[in-house]
CSV table of C-alpha atoms in Angstrom, one decimal:
chain,number,residue,atom,x,y,z
W,1,MET,CA,-8.6,26.2,-6.3
W,2,SER,CA,-10.8,23.2,-5.4
W,3,HIS,CA,-11.3,21.8,-1.9
W,4,ALA,CA,-9.3,18.6,-2.8
W,5,GLN,CA,-6.4,20.6,-4.2
W,6,ARG,CA,-6.2,22.8,-1.1
W,7,ASN,CA,-6.2,19.7,1.2
W,8,ILE,CA,-3.4,18.0,-0.9
W,9,ARG,CA,-1.2,21.2,-0.8
W,10,GLN,CA,-1.6,21.3,3.0
W,11,LEU,CA,0.2,17.9,3.4
W,12,PRO,CA,3.9,18.2,4.2
W,13,ARG,CA,6.4,17.7,1.5
W,14,SER,CA,8.0,14.8,3.3
W,15,PHE,CA,4.7,13.0,3.0
W,16,TRP,CA,5.4,12.5,-0.7
W,17,ALA,CA,8.7,10.9,0.1
W,18,LEU,CA,6.7,8.5,2.3
W,19,VAL,CA,4.4,7.8,-0.7
W,20,ALA,CA,7.4,7.1,-3.0
W,21,GLY,CA,8.8,4.7,-0.4
W,22,ASP,CA,5.4,2.9,-0.1
W,23,MET,CA,5.1,2.5,-3.8
W,24,LEU,CA,8.5,0.9,-4.1
W,25,SER,CA,7.9,-1.2,-1.0
W,26,THR,CA,4.7,-2.6,-2.4
W,27,LEU,CA,6.5,-3.4,-5.6
W,28,GLY,CA,9.3,-5.3,-3.8
W,29,VAL,CA,6.9,-7.1,-1.5
W,30,SER,CA,4.7,-8.2,-4.3
W,31,ILE,CA,7.7,-9.7,-6.2
W,32,TYR,CA,9.1,-11.4,-3.2
W,33,THR,CA,5.8,-12.9,-2.0
W,34,LEU,CA,4.9,-14.4,-5.4
W,35,VAL,CA,8.4,-15.8,-6.1
W,36,ILE,CA,8.5,-17.5,-2.6
W,37,LEU,CA,5.1,-19.0,-3.2
W,38,TYR,CA,6.1,-20.2,-6.6
W,39,ILE,CA,9.2,-21.8,-5.2
W,40,VAL,CA,7.1,-23.5,-2.5
W,41,GLN,CA,4.7,-24.9,-5.1
W,42,GLN,CA,7.6,-26.3,-7.2
W,43,TYR,CA,8.7,-28.2,-4.1
W,44,SER,CA,5.3,-29.6,-3.2
W,45,SER,CA,1.9,-29.8,-4.8
W,46,ASN,CA,0.2,-30.6,-1.5
W,47,ILE,CA,-2.4,-28.0,-0.8
W,48,LEU,CA,-2.3,-28.4,3.0
W,49,LEU,CA,1.5,-28.0,3.1
W,50,ASN,CA,1.2,-24.9,0.9
W,51,GLY,CA,-1.5,-23.6,3.3
W,52,PHE,CA,0.9,-23.9,6.2
W,53,VAL,CA,3.6,-22.0,4.3
W,54,GLY,CA,1.1,-19.4,3.1
W,55,ALA,CA,-0.2,-18.9,6.7
W,56,LEU,CA,3.4,-18.4,7.9
W,57,SER,CA,3.2,-14.7,7.2
W,58,HIS,CA,0.6,-14.4,10.0
W,59,ILE,CA,2.7,-16.0,12.7
W,60,PRO,CA,5.2,-13.0,13.2
W,61,PRO,CA,2.4,-10.7,14.5
W,62,VAL,CA,1.4,-13.4,17.0
W,63,ILE,CA,4.9,-14.1,18.3
W,64,ALA,CA,6.9,-11.0,17.6
W,65,GLY,CA,4.1,-8.7,18.5
W,66,PHE,CA,4.7,-9.3,22.2
W,67,GLY,CA,7.9,-7.1,22.0
W,68,LEU,CA,7.9,-5.2,18.8
W,69,GLY,CA,4.8,-3.1,19.5
W,70,VAL,CA,6.2,-1.6,22.7
W,71,LEU,CA,9.7,-1.4,21.1
W,72,VAL,CA,8.2,0.8,18.3
W,73,ASP,CA,6.7,3.0,21.0
W,74,ARG,CA,10.1,3.4,22.7
W,75,MET,CA,12.1,4.4,19.7
W,76,SER,CA,11.9,6.7,16.7
W,77,ARG,CA,9.4,5.2,14.2
W,78,LYS,CA,11.6,6.5,11.4
W,79,ARG,CA,14.5,4.4,12.8
W,80,ALA,CA,12.2,1.4,13.0
W,81,MET,CA,11.2,1.7,9.4
W,82,VAL,CA,14.9,2.1,8.2
W,83,MET,CA,16.1,-0.8,10.2
W,84,ALA,CA,13.3,-3.1,9.0
W,85,ASN,CA,13.9,-2.3,5.3
W,86,PHE,CA,17.7,-2.8,5.6
W,87,PHE,CA,17.0,-6.1,7.4
W,88,VAL,CA,14.8,-7.3,4.5
W,89,ALA,CA,17.5,-6.1,2.0
W,90,MET,CA,20.0,-8.3,3.7
W,91,LEU,CA,17.8,-11.4,3.8
W,92,ALA,CA,15.6,-11.4,0.7
W,93,TRP,CA,18.3,-12.7,-1.6
W,94,ILE,CA,19.1,-15.8,0.5
W,95,PRO,CA,16.4,-18.1,-1.0
W,96,LEU,CA,18.1,-17.3,-4.4
W,97,TRP,CA,20.9,-19.8,-3.4
W,98,ALA,CA,18.8,-22.4,-1.6
W,99,ASN,CA,18.9,-25.9,-3.0
W,100,LEU,CA,15.2,-26.9,-3.2
W,101,HIS,CA,16.1,-30.5,-3.9
W,102,THR,CA,16.9,-31.0,-0.2
W,103,VAL,CA,14.9,-30.6,2.9
W,104,TRP,CA,17.5,-28.3,4.4
W,105,GLY,CA,17.2,-26.0,1.4
W,106,TYR,CA,13.4,-25.9,1.6
W,107,THR,CA,13.7,-25.2,5.4
W,108,LEU,CA,16.1,-22.3,4.7
W,109,VAL,CA,13.5,-20.7,2.4
W,110,VAL,CA,10.7,-21.1,5.0
W,111,LEU,CA,12.9,-19.7,7.8
W,112,THR,CA,14.1,-16.8,5.8
W,113,ASP,CA,10.5,-16.0,4.9
W,114,PHE,CA,9.5,-16.0,8.6
W,115,PHE,CA,12.2,-13.5,9.5
W,116,ILE,CA,11.4,-11.3,6.5
W,117,GLN,CA,7.7,-11.3,7.4
W,118,THR,CA,8.7,-10.3,10.9
W,119,ALA,CA,10.7,-7.4,9.6
W,120,MET,CA,7.8,-6.3,7.3
W,121,TYR,CA,5.5,-6.4,10.3
W,122,TRP,CA,7.8,-4.3,12.3
W,123,GLU,CA,8.1,-1.8,9.5
W,124,GLN,CA,4.3,-1.6,9.2
W,125,LEU,CA,3.9,-0.9,13.0
W,126,GLY,CA,6.4,2.0,12.7
W,127,HIS,CA,4.8,3.2,9.5
W,128,ASN,CA,1.3,3.4,10.9
W,129,ALA,CA,2.4,5.4,13.9
W,130,TYR,CA,4.7,7.6,11.8
W,131,VAL,CA,1.9,8.7,9.5
W,132,LYS,CA,0.0,10.1,12.6
W,133,PHE,CA,3.2,12.0,13.6
W,134,LEU,CA,3.8,13.4,10.1
W,135,VAL,CA,0.2,14.4,9.1
W,136,PRO,CA,-2.1,16.7,11.0
W,137,PRO,CA,-5.1,14.8,12.5
W,138,GLU,CA,-7.6,16.6,10.2
W,139,HIS,CA,-5.8,15.3,7.1
W,140,LEU,CA,-5.1,11.8,8.4
W,141,ALA,CA,-8.0,10.1,6.5
W,142,ARG,CA,-7.1,11.9,3.3
W,143,SER,CA,-3.5,11.0,3.6
W,144,GLU,CA,-4.2,7.4,4.3
W,145,GLY,CA,-6.4,7.3,1.2
W,146,ILE,CA,-3.7,8.8,-1.0
W,147,LEU,CA,-1.1,6.4,0.4
W,148,GLN,CA,-3.3,3.4,-0.3
W,149,SER,CA,-4.1,4.6,-3.8
W,150,LEU,CA,-0.6,5.4,-4.9
W,151,ALA,CA,1.2,2.6,-3.1
W,152,SER,CA,-1.2,0.1,-4.7
W,153,LEU,CA,0.4,0.9,-8.1
W,154,GLY,CA,3.4,-1.2,-7.1
W,155,PHE,CA,1.2,-4.3,-6.6
W,156,PRO,CA,0.1,-4.9,-10.3
W,157,VAL,CA,3.5,-3.9,-11.6
W,158,GLY,CA,5.3,-6.4,-9.4
W,159,MET,CA,2.8,-9.2,-10.0
W,160,ILE,CA,2.6,-8.8,-13.7
W,161,TRP,CA,6.4,-8.6,-14.0
W,162,VAL,CA,6.7,-12.0,-12.2
W,163,PHE,CA,3.8,-13.6,-14.2
W,164,LEU,CA,5.5,-12.6,-17.5
W,165,ILE,CA,8.7,-14.3,-16.5
W,166,VAL,CA,7.2,-17.5,-14.9
W,167,GLY,CA,7.7,-20.4,-17.3
W,168,HIS,CA,10.0,-18.5,-19.6
W,169,GLY,CA,13.2,-18.6,-17.6
W,170,PRO,CA,14.8,-18.6,-14.1
W,171,ILE,CA,12.6,-16.7,-11.6
W,172,ARG,CA,14.6,-16.7,-8.4
W,173,TRP,CA,16.9,-13.9,-9.5
W,174,LEU,CA,13.9,-11.6,-8.9
W,175,LEU,CA,14.5,-12.1,-5.1
W,176,GLY,CA,17.7,-10.0,-5.6
W,177,ILE,CA,15.6,-7.2,-7.1
W,178,SER,CA,13.2,-7.3,-4.2
W,179,ALA,CA,16.2,-7.1,-1.8
W,180,GLY,CA,17.6,-4.1,-3.7
W,181,VAL,CA,14.2,-2.3,-3.7
W,182,ALA,CA,14.0,-2.8,0.1
W,183,GLY,CA,17.4,-1.2,0.4
W,184,ILE,CA,16.3,1.8,-1.7
W,185,VAL,CA,13.2,2.2,0.5
W,186,GLY,CA,15.4,2.2,3.6
W,187,LEU,CA,17.6,5.0,2.0
W,188,ILE,CA,14.6,7.1,1.0
W,189,THR,CA,13.2,6.8,4.6
W,190,TRP,CA,16.5,7.6,6.2
W,191,ILE,CA,17.4,10.6,4.0
W,192,PHE,CA,14.1,12.3,3.2
W,193,LEU,CA,11.8,11.8,6.2
W,194,PRO,CA,12.1,14.0,9.3
W,195,ALA,CA,13.0,12.4,12.7
W,196,ASP,CA,10.3,11.8,15.2
W,197,PRO,CA,11.9,11.8,18.7
W,198,LEU,CA,9.5,10.5,21.3
W,199,PRO,CA,10.0,10.2,25.1
W,200,LEU,CA,10.5,6.7,26.6
W,201,GLN,CA,7.4,5.2,28.1
W,202,ASN,CA,7.5,4.2,31.8
W,203,ASP,CA,6.0,0.8,31.4
W,204,SER,CA,5.5,-1.5,34.3
W,205,GLY,CA,7.2,-4.8,33.5
W,206,GLY,CA,8.9,-5.8,30.3
W,207,ARG,CA,8.2,-9.5,29.9
W,208,PRO,CA,6.4,-10.5,26.7
W,209,TRP,CA,3.1,-11.5,28.4
W,210,GLU,CA,3.1,-8.2,30.4
W,211,LEU,CA,3.5,-6.2,27.2
W,212,PHE,CA,0.6,-8.1,25.6
W,213,GLU,CA,-1.5,-7.5,28.7
W,214,GLU,CA,-0.8,-3.8,28.5
W,215,GLY,CA,-2.1,-3.6,24.9
W,216,LEU,CA,-5.0,-5.8,25.8
W,217,ARG,CA,-5.9,-3.5,28.7
W,218,TRP,CA,-6.1,-0.6,26.3
W,219,ILE,CA,-8.5,-2.5,24.1
W,220,LYS,CA,-10.7,-3.8,26.9
W,221,GLU,CA,-11.0,-0.4,28.6
W,222,VAL,CA,-12.1,1.4,25.4
W,223,PRO,CA,-15.3,-0.5,24.2
W,224,SER,CA,-15.1,0.9,20.7
W,225,LEU,CA,-11.6,-0.6,20.3
W,226,LEU,CA,-12.8,-4.0,21.5
W,227,TRP,CA,-15.6,-4.0,19.0
W,228,TYR,CA,-13.1,-2.9,16.3
W,229,VAL,CA,-11.1,-6.1,17.1
W,230,TYR,CA,-14.2,-8.2,16.9
W,231,GLN,CA,-15.0,-7.1,13.4
W,232,THR,CA,-11.3,-7.1,12.3
W,233,VAL,CA,-11.0,-10.8,13.1
W,234,PHE,CA,-13.7,-11.8,10.5
W,235,ALA,CA,-12.8,-9.2,7.8
W,236,ASN,CA,-9.1,-10.0,7.9
W,237,GLY,CA,-9.8,-13.7,7.9
W,238,ALA,CA,-11.8,-13.3,4.7
W,239,ILE,CA,-9.1,-11.4,2.8
W,240,ASN,CA,-6.4,-13.8,3.9
W,241,ILE,CA,-8.5,-16.8,2.9
W,242,LEU,CA,-9.0,-15.2,-0.5
W,243,MET,CA,-5.3,-14.8,-1.1
W,244,ALA,CA,-4.7,-18.4,0.0
W,245,LEU,CA,-7.4,-19.7,-2.4
W,246,ILE,CA,-5.9,-17.8,-5.3
W,247,ILE,CA,-2.5,-19.3,-4.6
W,248,TYR,CA,-4.0,-22.9,-4.4
W,249,ASP,CA,-6.0,-22.4,-7.5
W,250,MET,CA,-2.9,-21.2,-9.5
W,251,GLY,CA,-0.9,-24.2,-8.2
W,252,HIS,CA,-3.6,-26.6,-9.6
W,253,GLN,CA,-3.8,-25.0,-13.0
W,254,GLY,CA,-7.2,-23.6,-12.2
W,255,LEU,CA,-9.0,-20.4,-13.2
W,256,PHE,CA,-6.3,-18.0,-11.9
W,257,HIS,CA,-3.5,-19.9,-13.6
W,258,HIS,CA,-5.0,-18.9,-17.0
W,259,VAL,CA,-5.9,-15.3,-16.3
W,260,PRO,CA,-3.2,-14.0,-13.9
W,261,ILE,CA,-2.6,-10.7,-15.6
W,262,ILE,CA,-6.2,-9.5,-15.9
W,263,ALA,CA,-6.9,-10.8,-12.4
W,264,VAL,CA,-4.0,-8.7,-11.0
W,265,LEU,CA,-5.0,-5.7,-12.9
W,266,GLY,CA,-8.5,-6.0,-11.4
W,267,ALA,CA,-7.1,-6.3,-7.9
W,268,GLY,CA,-4.8,-3.3,-8.4
W,269,LEU,CA,-7.6,-1.2,-9.8
W,270,GLY,CA,-9.8,-2.0,-6.8
W,271,MET,CA,-7.0,-1.1,-4.4
W,272,GLY,CA,-6.3,2.2,-6.1
W,273,LEU,CA,-9.9,3.2,-6.4
W,274,GLY,CA,-10.6,2.2,-2.8
W,275,GLY,CA,-8.0,4.5,-1.3
W,276,LEU,CA,-9.0,7.3,-3.7
W,277,THR,CA,-12.7,6.9,-2.5
W,278,VAL,CA,-11.7,7.2,1.1
W,279,SER,CA,-9.5,10.2,0.4
W,280,THR,CA,-12.3,12.0,-1.5
W,281,LEU,CA,-15.4,11.1,0.5
W,282,SER,CA,-14.1,10.7,4.0
W,283,SER,CA,-15.3,14.2,5.0
W,284,ARG,CA,-18.5,14.1,3.0
W,285,ILE,CA,-20.1,10.7,3.7
W,286,ARG,CA,-20.9,9.2,7.1
W,287,LEU,CA,-18.2,6.8,8.1
W,288,LEU,CA,-20.7,4.0,8.7
W,289,TRP,CA,-22.1,4.2,5.2
W,290,LEU,CA,-18.6,4.0,3.8
W,291,ILE,CA,-18.0,0.9,5.8
W,292,ILE,CA,-21.3,-0.8,5.1
W,293,PHE,CA,-21.0,-0.2,1.3
W,294,GLY,CA,-17.4,-1.4,1.3
W,295,ARG,CA,-18.3,-4.6,3.2
W,296,LEU,CA,-21.2,-5.4,0.9
W,297,VAL,CA,-19.2,-4.9,-2.2
W,298,PHE,CA,-16.4,-7.0,-0.7
W,299,ALA,CA,-18.8,-9.9,-0.1
W,300,LEU,CA,-20.4,-9.6,-3.6
W,301,GLY,CA,-17.0,-9.9,-5.3
W,302,LEU,CA,-16.2,-13.0,-3.3
W,303,ILE,CA,-19.4,-14.6,-4.3
W,304,GLY,CA,-18.9,-13.7,-7.9
W,305,ILE,CA,-15.4,-15.3,-8.4
W,306,PRO,CA,-16.5,-19.0,-8.2
W,307,GLN,CA,-19.3,-18.4,-10.8
W,308,LYS,CA,-16.6,-18.3,-13.5
W,309,PHE,CA,-18.7,-16.5,-16.1
W,310,SER,CA,-15.7,-15.2,-18.0
W,311,ILE,CA,-12.2,-13.9,-17.3
W,312,PHE,CA,-13.6,-10.4,-17.3
W,313,ALA,CA,-16.1,-11.3,-14.7
W,314,VAL,CA,-13.2,-12.6,-12.5
W,315,ALA,CA,-11.3,-9.3,-13.0
W,316,ALA,CA,-14.5,-7.3,-12.1
W,317,SER,CA,-15.0,-9.5,-9.0
W,318,LEU,CA,-11.5,-8.8,-7.8
W,319,THR,CA,-11.9,-5.1,-8.4
W,320,LEU,CA,-15.0,-5.2,-6.2
W,321,ILE,CA,-13.2,-7.2,-3.5
W,322,PHE,CA,-10.2,-5.0,-3.2
W,323,TRP,CA,-12.2,-1.8,-3.6
W,324,GLY,CA,-14.6,-2.9,-0.8
W,325,GLN,CA,-11.7,-4.1,1.4
W,326,ASN,CA,-9.7,-0.9,1.0
W,327,VAL,CA,-12.7,1.4,1.5
W,328,SER,CA,-14.0,-0.3,4.7
W,329,GLY,CA,-10.5,-1.3,6.0
W,330,THR,CA,-8.8,2.0,5.5
W,331,ALA,CA,-11.7,3.9,7.0
W,332,LEU,CA,-11.7,1.8,10.1
W,333,VAL,CA,-7.9,1.8,10.6
W,334,THR,CA,-7.8,5.5,10.2
W,335,TRP,CA,-10.6,6.0,12.7
W,336,ARG,CA,-8.7,3.7,15.2
W,337,THR,CA,-5.5,5.6,14.6
W,338,GLN,CA,-7.2,9.0,15.2
W,339,SER,CA,-8.8,7.7,18.4
W,340,THR,CA,-5.7,6.5,20.2
W,341,PRO,CA,-2.7,8.4,21.5
W,342,LEU,CA,0.4,8.5,19.3
W,343,ALA,CA,2.7,7.3,22.2
W,344,HIS,CA,0.7,4.0,22.4
W,345,GLN,CA,0.2,3.3,18.7
W,346,GLY,CA,2.7,0.5,18.4
W,347,ARG,CA,1.5,-1.7,21.3
W,348,ILE,CA,-2.2,-1.2,20.4
W,349,SER,CA,-1.6,-2.0,16.7
W,350,SER,CA,0.5,-5.1,17.7
W,351,THR,CA,-2.1,-6.4,20.1
W,352,VAL,CA,-4.9,-6.0,17.5
W,353,ALA,CA,-2.6,-7.8,14.9
W,354,GLN,CA,-1.9,-10.6,17.3
W,355,ILE,CA,-5.5,-11.4,17.8
W,356,SER,CA,-6.4,-11.0,14.2
W,357,SER,CA,-3.4,-12.9,12.7
W,358,LEU,CA,-3.9,-15.9,15.0
W,359,THR,CA,-7.5,-16.2,13.8
W,360,SER,CA,-6.4,-15.7,10.1
W,361,TRP,CA,-3.8,-18.4,10.4
W,362,THR,CA,-6.3,-20.9,11.8
W,363,LEU,CA,-8.9,-20.1,9.1
W,364,ILE,CA,-6.3,-20.5,6.3
W,365,ILE,CA,-5.2,-23.9,7.6
W,366,GLY,CA,-8.9,-24.9,8.0
W,367,VAL,CA,-9.8,-23.9,4.4
W,368,SER,CA,-6.6,-25.6,3.1
W,369,ALA,CA,-7.7,-28.8,4.9
W,370,LEU,CA,-11.2,-28.5,3.6
W,371,ASP,CA,-10.0,-28.1,0.0
W,372,GLN,CA,-7.6,-31.0,0.4
W,373,VAL,CA,-10.6,-33.2,1.2
W,374,THR,CA,-13.3,-31.8,-1.1
W,375,HIS,CA,-11.1,-30.4,-3.9
W,376,HIS,CA,-13.7,-27.7,-4.4
W,377,VAL,CA,-12.1,-24.3,-4.2
W,378,ALA,CA,-15.4,-22.5,-4.7
W,379,LEU,CA,-16.5,-23.4,-1.2
W,380,GLY,CA,-13.7,-21.4,0.3
W,381,PHE,CA,-14.9,-18.2,-1.5
W,382,TYR,CA,-18.4,-18.7,0.0
W,383,VAL,CA,-16.9,-19.1,3.4
W,384,ALA,CA,-14.9,-15.9,3.0
W,385,ALA,CA,-18.0,-14.0,1.9
W,386,SER,CA,-19.8,-15.2,4.9
W,387,LEU,CA,-17.1,-13.9,7.2
W,388,VAL,CA,-17.3,-10.5,5.6
W,389,LEU,CA,-21.0,-10.3,6.3
W,390,VAL,CA,-20.4,-11.5,9.8
W,391,SER,CA,-18.0,-8.6,10.3
W,392,LEU,CA,-20.6,-6.2,9.1
W,393,ALA,CA,-23.2,-7.7,11.5
W,394,VAL,CA,-20.7,-7.3,14.3
W,395,ILE,CA,-20.3,-3.6,13.5
W,396,GLY,CA,-24.1,-3.2,13.5
W,397,VAL,CA,-24.6,-4.9,16.8
W,398,GLY,CA,-21.8,-2.8,18.4
W,399,MET,CA,-23.3,0.4,17.2
W,400,LYS,CA,-26.8,-0.7,18.2
W,401,THR,CA,-25.7,-1.4,21.8
W,402,GLY,CA,-23.7,1.8,22.0
W,403,HIS,CA,-20.3,0.1,22.4
W,404,PHE,CA,-18.9,1.0,19.0
W,405,ARG,CA,-19.1,4.7,18.6
W,406,LEU,CA,-18.1,6.0,15.2
W,407,PRO,CA,-17.9,9.6,14.2
W,408,ARG,CA,-20.2,10.9,11.5
W,409,TYR,CA,-17.1,11.6,9.3
W,410,LEU,CA,-13.5,10.8,9.5
W,411,GLY,CA,-11.7,13.8,11.0
W,412,ASP,CA,-14.9,14.9,12.9
W,413,GLU,CA,-13.5,15.8,16.3
W,414,THR,CA,-16.8,16.7,17.8
W,415,SER,CA,-18.3,13.2,17.8
W,416,ARG,CA,-15.2,11.4,19.0
W,417,PRO,CA,-15.3,10.0,22.6
W,418,PRO,CA,-12.5,11.4,24.8
W,419,ILE,CA,-9.4,9.2,25.3
W,420,ASN,CA,-7.7,9.1,28.7
W,421,GLU,CA,-4.2,10.1,27.8
W,422,SER,CA,-2.8,9.1,31.2
W,423,TRP,CA,-3.2,5.4,30.4
């Protein structure tokens, strides 16, 4: 039996129920996201307005993160995931009935999207902490890679399904399908995943700002976490600008409007291969080299898109982008999860997301405004590539100064700095 086969067999059976739920969840989220953006574009062709709506998904972590992070730490993470999925199942069908010919109907779509994005964010906080509970630490990197690879299958399936229907008939009925998928994911989580009872945390204070300060104190007092946030701000900003630019380009009958299916296949292939790479090489290649290579490939793909050599070059560029993002991003998130106590995963994750999402929201609005003035989408891709390289430079400076200590390999307990569990 090979080394990889032994490691996969050592994962608990319930892990595969989590994988199935993730695959379906990615399918439903992909359908919902694209349909909502399509609805918004039908209402308005203004790039800046679309940018505000597209950036809306980054507001829930900024606002809701004040309370949801510590709430996840005070309750069963399984219960948090079930409740979030059922909440999405109840709301996702509402835009199906909204009258987009009125301001009130359009406002209803935007408000519903805000609450659904908040629920998805809550589900993600619970999910990230639950994986650490479910999987032994030595298999965390491998399990994260497998989750990323298999869950990414839902992305191209959902996107292609929508693309094949756009222009050939009513599209909003797909919102009902996404709502049903969310309900199925909630049932899978409820029935097949074991409970994870955790003791209540004795937190001082409970007001939103005090909860944010508690998460921020964790990050400040662990220098490596602080430098992790520094680089996350730039890397997440780049990937979110990319998604916004693709949406704007499609709305203006640009390059992505003509090659949606091959573009989605390229992105899905990159996501799947990225997770598989982390799963396979996390215990064999230095973590720093995984991150460096992933960041460089990410930037190369961003630079390649505006060249427009051919539709196949665009698909190859998207494969590089999502492979690089998944390799470096999954490796760093796994390291951060391994290096922090389970009981504080929610508030630490929410604080990191608050800082990163606020920056991403600002960058997306800025690029939207720039594109509204210059009408030159290619410039945004170069801006995103520059941000990726800045994130890589931040990692290098942090390690050079000794403030960003990374283990040689994911799962290497010997080179990990001790964490004060009493915090």
